[in-house]
Short mmCIF file of N, CA and C and ligand atoms in Angstrom, two decimals:
data_model
loop_
_atom_site.label_atom_id
_atom_site.label_comp_id
_atom_site.label_asym_id
_atom_site.label_seq_id
_atom_site.Cartn_x
_atom_site.Cartn_y
_atom_site.Cartn_z
N MET H 910 -36.56 10.54 37.54
CA MET H 910 -36.97 11.45 38.62
C MET H 910 -37.52 10.67 39.79
N GLU H 911 -36.69 9.75 40.33
CA GLU H 911 -37.14 8.83 41.37
C GLU H 911 -37.62 9.54 42.63
N GLU H 912 -36.99 10.70 42.91
CA GLU H 912 -37.29 11.33 44.18
C GLU H 912 -38.44 12.34 44.09
N CYS H 913 -39.00 12.50 42.87
CA CYS H 913 -40.10 13.47 42.71
C CYS H 913 -41.41 12.85 43.17
N ILE H 914 -42.02 13.50 44.15
CA ILE H 914 -43.24 12.97 44.78
C ILE H 914 -44.40 12.90 43.76
N PHE H 915 -44.48 13.90 42.86
CA PHE H 915 -45.59 13.89 41.90
C PHE H 915 -45.35 12.87 40.78
N CYS H 916 -44.09 12.59 40.44
CA CYS H 916 -43.80 11.50 39.51
C CYS H 916 -44.24 10.17 40.13
N LYS H 917 -44.00 10.02 41.43
CA LYS H 917 -44.41 8.79 42.11
C LYS H 917 -45.93 8.63 42.06
N ILE H 918 -46.65 9.73 42.29
CA ILE H 918 -48.11 9.68 42.21
C ILE H 918 -48.53 9.34 40.78
N ALA H 919 -47.90 10.00 39.80
CA ALA H 919 -48.26 9.76 38.39
C ALA H 919 -48.00 8.31 37.98
N ASN H 920 -46.98 7.70 38.59
CA ASN H 920 -46.63 6.32 38.25
C ASN H 920 -47.30 5.29 39.16
N GLY H 921 -48.20 5.75 40.02
CA GLY H 921 -48.93 4.83 40.89
C GLY H 921 -48.09 4.27 42.02
N LEU H 922 -46.94 4.91 42.30
CA LEU H 922 -46.05 4.42 43.37
C LEU H 922 -46.38 5.06 44.71
N MET H 923 -47.24 6.09 44.67
CA MET H 923 -47.70 6.73 45.91
C MET H 923 -49.20 6.93 45.79
N PRO H 924 -49.94 6.70 46.87
CA PRO H 924 -51.39 6.82 46.78
C PRO H 924 -51.85 8.27 46.66
N CYS H 925 -53.00 8.47 46.07
CA CYS H 925 -53.61 9.81 46.00
C CYS H 925 -55.11 9.63 45.89
N MET H 926 -55.83 10.73 46.15
CA MET H 926 -57.29 10.74 45.95
C MET H 926 -57.54 11.18 44.51
N LYS H 927 -57.55 10.23 43.61
CA LYS H 927 -57.63 10.55 42.18
C LYS H 927 -59.01 11.09 41.81
N VAL H 928 -58.99 12.17 41.02
CA VAL H 928 -60.23 12.81 40.56
C VAL H 928 -60.43 12.54 39.08
N TYR H 929 -59.34 12.52 38.33
CA TYR H 929 -59.43 12.40 36.87
C TYR H 929 -58.08 11.94 36.34
N GLU H 930 -58.11 11.19 35.23
CA GLU H 930 -56.85 10.77 34.61
C GLU H 930 -57.07 10.59 33.12
N ASP H 931 -56.09 10.98 32.34
CA ASP H 931 -56.10 10.65 30.91
C ASP H 931 -54.67 10.30 30.51
N GLU H 932 -54.43 10.23 29.21
CA GLU H 932 -53.12 9.76 28.73
C GLU H 932 -51.96 10.63 29.24
N LYS H 933 -52.18 11.94 29.30
CA LYS H 933 -51.08 12.86 29.60
C LYS H 933 -51.13 13.49 30.99
N THR H 934 -52.26 13.37 31.68
CA THR H 934 -52.40 14.06 32.97
C THR H 934 -53.04 13.17 34.02
N ILE H 935 -52.85 13.59 35.27
CA ILE H 935 -53.62 13.01 36.37
C ILE H 935 -53.99 14.15 37.32
N ALA H 936 -55.18 14.06 37.90
CA ALA H 936 -55.65 15.08 38.85
C ALA H 936 -56.04 14.39 40.14
N PHE H 937 -55.64 15.00 41.27
CA PHE H 937 -55.91 14.39 42.58
C PHE H 937 -56.05 15.50 43.61
N ASP H 938 -56.75 15.18 44.69
CA ASP H 938 -57.00 16.18 45.73
C ASP H 938 -55.71 16.53 46.47
N ASP H 939 -55.56 17.83 46.75
CA ASP H 939 -54.40 18.30 47.53
C ASP H 939 -54.47 17.72 48.95
N ILE H 940 -53.33 17.35 49.47
CA ILE H 940 -53.27 16.73 50.80
C ILE H 940 -53.58 17.75 51.91
N HIS H 941 -53.35 19.03 51.64
CA HIS H 941 -53.67 20.11 52.59
C HIS H 941 -54.56 21.14 51.91
N PRO H 942 -55.84 20.82 51.75
CA PRO H 942 -56.73 21.73 50.99
C PRO H 942 -56.90 23.09 51.66
N VAL H 943 -56.88 24.15 50.86
CA VAL H 943 -57.11 25.50 51.40
C VAL H 943 -58.50 26.01 51.05
N THR H 944 -59.22 25.26 50.24
CA THR H 944 -60.60 25.60 49.87
C THR H 944 -61.40 24.28 49.85
N PRO H 945 -62.74 24.36 49.87
CA PRO H 945 -63.53 23.11 49.88
C PRO H 945 -63.19 22.18 48.72
N VAL H 946 -62.94 22.74 47.54
CA VAL H 946 -62.38 21.98 46.42
C VAL H 946 -60.96 22.46 46.19
N HIS H 947 -60.01 21.55 46.29
CA HIS H 947 -58.60 21.89 46.03
C HIS H 947 -57.96 20.67 45.40
N THR H 948 -57.91 20.70 44.08
CA THR H 948 -57.42 19.55 43.31
C THR H 948 -56.19 20.00 42.51
N LEU H 949 -55.22 19.12 42.40
CA LEU H 949 -54.01 19.41 41.64
C LEU H 949 -54.05 18.66 40.31
N VAL H 950 -53.69 19.34 39.25
CA VAL H 950 -53.59 18.72 37.92
C VAL H 950 -52.11 18.71 37.54
N ILE H 951 -51.59 17.53 37.23
CA ILE H 951 -50.16 17.43 36.88
C ILE H 951 -49.99 16.69 35.55
N PRO H 952 -48.90 17.01 34.84
CA PRO H 952 -48.57 16.23 33.64
C PRO H 952 -47.90 14.93 34.04
N LYS H 953 -48.08 13.87 33.25
CA LYS H 953 -47.43 12.59 33.55
C LYS H 953 -45.95 12.62 33.20
N ARG H 954 -45.51 13.67 32.52
CA ARG H 954 -44.07 13.86 32.27
C ARG H 954 -43.50 14.80 33.33
N HIS H 955 -42.25 14.56 33.75
CA HIS H 955 -41.64 15.44 34.75
C HIS H 955 -41.21 16.75 34.09
N ILE H 956 -42.01 17.80 34.32
CA ILE H 956 -41.69 19.16 33.86
C ILE H 956 -41.56 19.98 35.14
N PRO H 957 -40.36 20.48 35.47
CA PRO H 957 -40.17 21.10 36.79
C PRO H 957 -41.04 22.34 37.04
N THR H 958 -40.99 23.31 36.14
CA THR H 958 -41.75 24.56 36.38
C THR H 958 -42.41 25.02 35.08
N LEU H 959 -43.23 26.06 35.21
CA LEU H 959 -43.88 26.64 34.02
C LEU H 959 -42.84 27.13 33.02
N LEU H 960 -41.67 27.53 33.53
CA LEU H 960 -40.61 28.03 32.64
C LEU H 960 -40.02 26.93 31.77
N ASP H 961 -40.28 25.69 32.13
CA ASP H 961 -39.74 24.56 31.36
C ASP H 961 -40.70 24.06 30.29
N VAL H 962 -41.80 24.78 30.10
CA VAL H 962 -42.75 24.40 29.06
C VAL H 962 -42.32 25.04 27.74
N GLY H 963 -41.78 24.21 26.85
CA GLY H 963 -41.42 24.66 25.51
C GLY H 963 -42.33 23.99 24.50
N THR H 964 -41.94 24.04 23.26
CA THR H 964 -42.78 23.48 22.19
C THR H 964 -43.11 22.01 22.46
N GLU H 965 -42.11 21.26 22.91
CA GLU H 965 -42.31 19.82 23.11
C GLU H 965 -43.28 19.51 24.25
N GLU H 966 -43.35 20.42 25.22
CA GLU H 966 -44.19 20.18 26.39
C GLU H 966 -45.59 20.76 26.23
N MET H 967 -45.81 21.51 25.13
CA MET H 967 -47.07 22.24 24.96
C MET H 967 -48.29 21.31 24.95
N ASP H 968 -48.12 20.08 24.42
CA ASP H 968 -49.20 19.10 24.43
C ASP H 968 -49.66 18.79 25.85
N TYR H 969 -48.68 18.76 26.76
CA TYR H 969 -49.01 18.46 28.15
C TYR H 969 -49.76 19.63 28.78
N LEU H 970 -49.35 20.85 28.44
CA LEU H 970 -50.03 22.03 28.99
C LEU H 970 -51.47 22.09 28.51
N SER H 971 -51.69 21.82 27.23
CA SER H 971 -53.07 21.87 26.74
C SER H 971 -53.89 20.72 27.33
N ALA H 972 -53.25 19.57 27.52
CA ALA H 972 -53.97 18.46 28.17
C ALA H 972 -54.33 18.83 29.61
N MET H 973 -53.46 19.61 30.27
CA MET H 973 -53.76 20.04 31.64
C MET H 973 -54.97 20.97 31.67
N VAL H 974 -55.12 21.81 30.65
CA VAL H 974 -56.29 22.70 30.58
C VAL H 974 -57.56 21.87 30.43
N THR H 975 -57.52 20.86 29.58
CA THR H 975 -58.67 19.95 29.44
C THR H 975 -58.97 19.26 30.76
N ALA H 976 -57.91 18.83 31.45
CA ALA H 976 -58.08 18.15 32.74
C ALA H 976 -58.72 19.09 33.77
N VAL H 977 -58.31 20.36 33.76
CA VAL H 977 -58.92 21.35 34.67
C VAL H 977 -60.43 21.46 34.40
N GLN H 978 -60.81 21.51 33.12
CA GLN H 978 -62.23 21.58 32.77
C GLN H 978 -62.98 20.36 33.31
N GLU H 979 -62.38 19.19 33.14
CA GLU H 979 -63.02 17.95 33.62
C GLU H 979 -63.14 17.95 35.14
N VAL H 980 -62.07 18.38 35.81
CA VAL H 980 -62.09 18.44 37.29
C VAL H 980 -63.21 19.38 37.74
N ALA H 981 -63.32 20.54 37.11
CA ALA H 981 -64.35 21.51 37.50
C ALA H 981 -65.74 20.90 37.35
N ARG H 982 -65.94 20.15 36.27
CA ARG H 982 -67.25 19.50 36.06
C ARG H 982 -67.49 18.40 37.08
N ILE H 983 -66.46 17.57 37.29
CA ILE H 983 -66.59 16.43 38.22
C ILE H 983 -66.89 16.94 39.63
N LYS H 984 -66.24 18.03 40.01
CA LYS H 984 -66.41 18.58 41.37
C LYS H 984 -67.65 19.47 41.49
N GLY H 985 -68.30 19.75 40.34
CA GLY H 985 -69.53 20.54 40.36
C GLY H 985 -69.31 22.02 40.61
N ILE H 986 -68.13 22.53 40.20
CA ILE H 986 -67.86 23.95 40.41
C ILE H 986 -67.71 24.69 39.09
N ASP H 987 -67.98 24.01 37.98
CA ASP H 987 -67.78 24.64 36.67
C ASP H 987 -68.68 25.85 36.49
N GLN H 988 -69.95 25.74 36.85
CA GLN H 988 -70.87 26.86 36.67
C GLN H 988 -70.76 27.87 37.81
N ARG H 989 -70.47 27.41 39.01
CA ARG H 989 -70.34 28.31 40.17
C ARG H 989 -69.11 29.20 40.02
N GLY H 990 -68.04 28.61 39.51
CA GLY H 990 -66.79 29.36 39.32
C GLY H 990 -65.66 28.78 40.15
N PHE H 991 -64.46 29.02 39.69
CA PHE H 991 -63.28 28.47 40.35
C PHE H 991 -62.05 29.26 39.93
N LYS H 992 -60.92 28.95 40.57
CA LYS H 992 -59.67 29.66 40.31
C LYS H 992 -58.59 28.63 39.99
N VAL H 993 -57.70 28.97 39.06
CA VAL H 993 -56.58 28.09 38.71
C VAL H 993 -55.29 28.84 39.00
N VAL H 994 -54.40 28.19 39.77
CA VAL H 994 -53.15 28.84 40.17
C VAL H 994 -51.96 27.96 39.80
N ILE H 995 -50.94 28.58 39.21
CA ILE H 995 -49.65 27.92 39.02
C ILE H 995 -48.61 28.74 39.77
N ASN H 996 -47.97 28.14 40.77
CA ASN H 996 -46.87 28.82 41.45
C ASN H 996 -45.58 28.48 40.73
N CYS H 997 -44.74 29.50 40.52
CA CYS H 997 -43.48 29.28 39.80
C CYS H 997 -42.29 29.81 40.58
N ASN H 998 -41.40 28.89 40.92
CA ASN H 998 -40.14 29.21 41.62
C ASN H 998 -40.38 29.79 43.02
N GLU H 999 -39.29 30.13 43.69
CA GLU H 999 -39.35 30.36 45.13
C GLU H 999 -40.30 31.48 45.54
N GLU H 1000 -40.15 32.65 44.93
CA GLU H 1000 -40.99 33.78 45.36
C GLU H 1000 -42.42 33.62 44.88
N GLY H 1001 -42.63 32.73 43.92
CA GLY H 1001 -43.99 32.40 43.48
C GLY H 1001 -44.66 31.39 44.38
N GLY H 1002 -43.91 30.88 45.35
CA GLY H 1002 -44.49 29.96 46.32
C GLY H 1002 -44.47 28.50 45.89
N GLN H 1003 -43.65 28.17 44.88
CA GLN H 1003 -43.59 26.78 44.44
C GLN H 1003 -42.78 25.95 45.43
N VAL H 1004 -43.37 24.85 45.86
CA VAL H 1004 -42.72 23.94 46.81
C VAL H 1004 -42.36 22.62 46.14
N ILE H 1005 -43.27 22.12 45.32
CA ILE H 1005 -43.04 20.88 44.58
C ILE H 1005 -42.61 21.24 43.16
N TYR H 1006 -41.41 20.80 42.78
CA TYR H 1006 -40.88 21.17 41.46
C TYR H 1006 -41.23 20.13 40.40
N HIS H 1007 -42.53 19.92 40.27
CA HIS H 1007 -43.14 19.17 39.17
C HIS H 1007 -44.39 19.98 38.84
N LEU H 1008 -44.43 20.52 37.63
CA LEU H 1008 -45.50 21.45 37.24
C LEU H 1008 -46.87 20.97 37.71
N HIS H 1009 -47.66 21.88 38.27
CA HIS H 1009 -49.03 21.53 38.67
C HIS H 1009 -49.90 22.77 38.66
N MET H 1010 -51.17 22.54 38.38
CA MET H 1010 -52.19 23.59 38.47
C MET H 1010 -53.05 23.28 39.69
N HIS H 1011 -53.24 24.29 40.54
CA HIS H 1011 -54.19 24.16 41.65
C HIS H 1011 -55.56 24.55 41.11
N VAL H 1012 -56.56 23.71 41.31
CA VAL H 1012 -57.95 24.05 40.98
C VAL H 1012 -58.66 24.29 42.30
N LEU H 1013 -59.07 25.55 42.51
CA LEU H 1013 -59.61 25.97 43.80
C LEU H 1013 -61.06 26.40 43.64
N GLY H 1014 -61.93 25.97 44.55
CA GLY H 1014 -63.32 26.38 44.47
C GLY H 1014 -64.14 25.85 45.62
N GLY H 1015 -65.45 26.00 45.48
CA GLY H 1015 -66.37 25.50 46.50
C GLY H 1015 -66.83 26.56 47.47
N ARG H 1016 -66.27 27.74 47.37
CA ARG H 1016 -66.75 28.90 48.12
C ARG H 1016 -66.34 30.15 47.35
N ARG H 1017 -66.88 31.30 47.77
CA ARG H 1017 -66.50 32.54 47.08
C ARG H 1017 -65.02 32.83 47.32
N LEU H 1018 -64.28 33.02 46.25
CA LEU H 1018 -62.84 33.24 46.35
C LEU H 1018 -62.51 34.71 46.20
N THR H 1019 -61.42 35.11 46.83
CA THR H 1019 -60.95 36.49 46.70
C THR H 1019 -59.51 36.45 46.19
N LEU H 1020 -58.95 37.62 45.99
CA LEU H 1020 -57.56 37.70 45.56
C LEU H 1020 -56.63 37.05 46.58
N LYS H 1021 -57.07 37.07 47.86
CA LYS H 1021 -56.24 36.48 48.92
C LYS H 1021 -56.15 34.96 48.80
N ASP H 1022 -57.00 34.38 47.98
CA ASP H 1022 -56.96 32.92 47.83
C ASP H 1022 -55.90 32.45 46.85
N LYS H 1023 -55.02 33.32 46.45
CA LYS H 1023 -53.84 32.82 45.74
C LYS H 1023 -52.96 32.12 46.77
N LEU H 1024 -52.25 31.13 46.35
CA LEU H 1024 -51.44 30.37 47.30
C LEU H 1024 -50.08 31.01 47.47
N VAL H 1025 -49.53 30.91 48.66
CA VAL H 1025 -48.17 31.40 48.89
C VAL H 1025 -47.25 30.23 49.20
P1 LIG X 1380 -46.90 24.42 45.41
O1 LIG X 1380 -46.68 25.26 46.62
O2 LIG X 1380 -45.66 23.71 44.96
O3 LIG X 1380 -47.60 25.18 44.31
O4 LIG X 1380 -47.98 23.34 45.85
C1 LIG X 1380 -47.67 22.05 46.22
C2 LIG X 1380 -48.96 21.45 46.76
O5 LIG X 1380 -48.79 20.05 46.84
C3 LIG X 1380 -49.33 21.94 48.16
O6 LIG X 1380 -50.62 22.53 48.13
C4 LIG X 1380 -49.29 20.67 49.01
O7 LIG X 1380 -50.31 20.63 49.98
C5 LIG X 1380 -49.45 19.58 47.98
N1 LIG X 1380 -48.81 18.31 48.32
C6 LIG X 1380 -47.54 18.14 48.78
N2 LIG X 1380 -47.28 16.84 48.95
C7 LIG X 1380 -48.39 16.17 48.57
C8 LIG X 1380 -48.72 14.78 48.53
O8 LIG X 1380 -47.93 13.89 48.86
N3 LIG X 1380 -49.97 14.46 48.09
C9 LIG X 1380 -50.88 15.41 47.72
N4 LIG X 1380 -52.09 14.99 47.31
N5 LIG X 1380 -50.60 16.73 47.75
C10 LIG X 1380 -49.38 17.11 48.17
ZN1 LIG X 1381 -41.84 14.77 38.72
#
């Protein structure tokens, strides 16, 4: 997946503002934040969309949940509260076709803070 921008970030071929990393995931700040905290959590394996998560990919999804918890703690929004968004396919607003969770927080969020 040479042309995938998030694979490049995961492989250290493109710079990012890294927040957290473990064996299966990496988390980094979104380049165009829509909230005071806007961090992306991605699997180190190229999984295009949420629909591509099957039994074999489930380890990566659970690792992403752990990574979200760590990001929330690192950013100091775990107790205040935060929102997690996965956009899937065109009408879901997905632009980058490498699975990612948006971790949004740092101010009071509303339903309008879902990403388009
Ligand atoms: P999507 O719409 O696919 O759910 O979200 C993709 C997100 O990736 C967007 O919020 C966008 O700002 C972010 N993004 C796109 N390219 C880059 C990049 O090169 N670096 C970082 N850190 N974020 C990116
Ligand atoms: Zn990728």
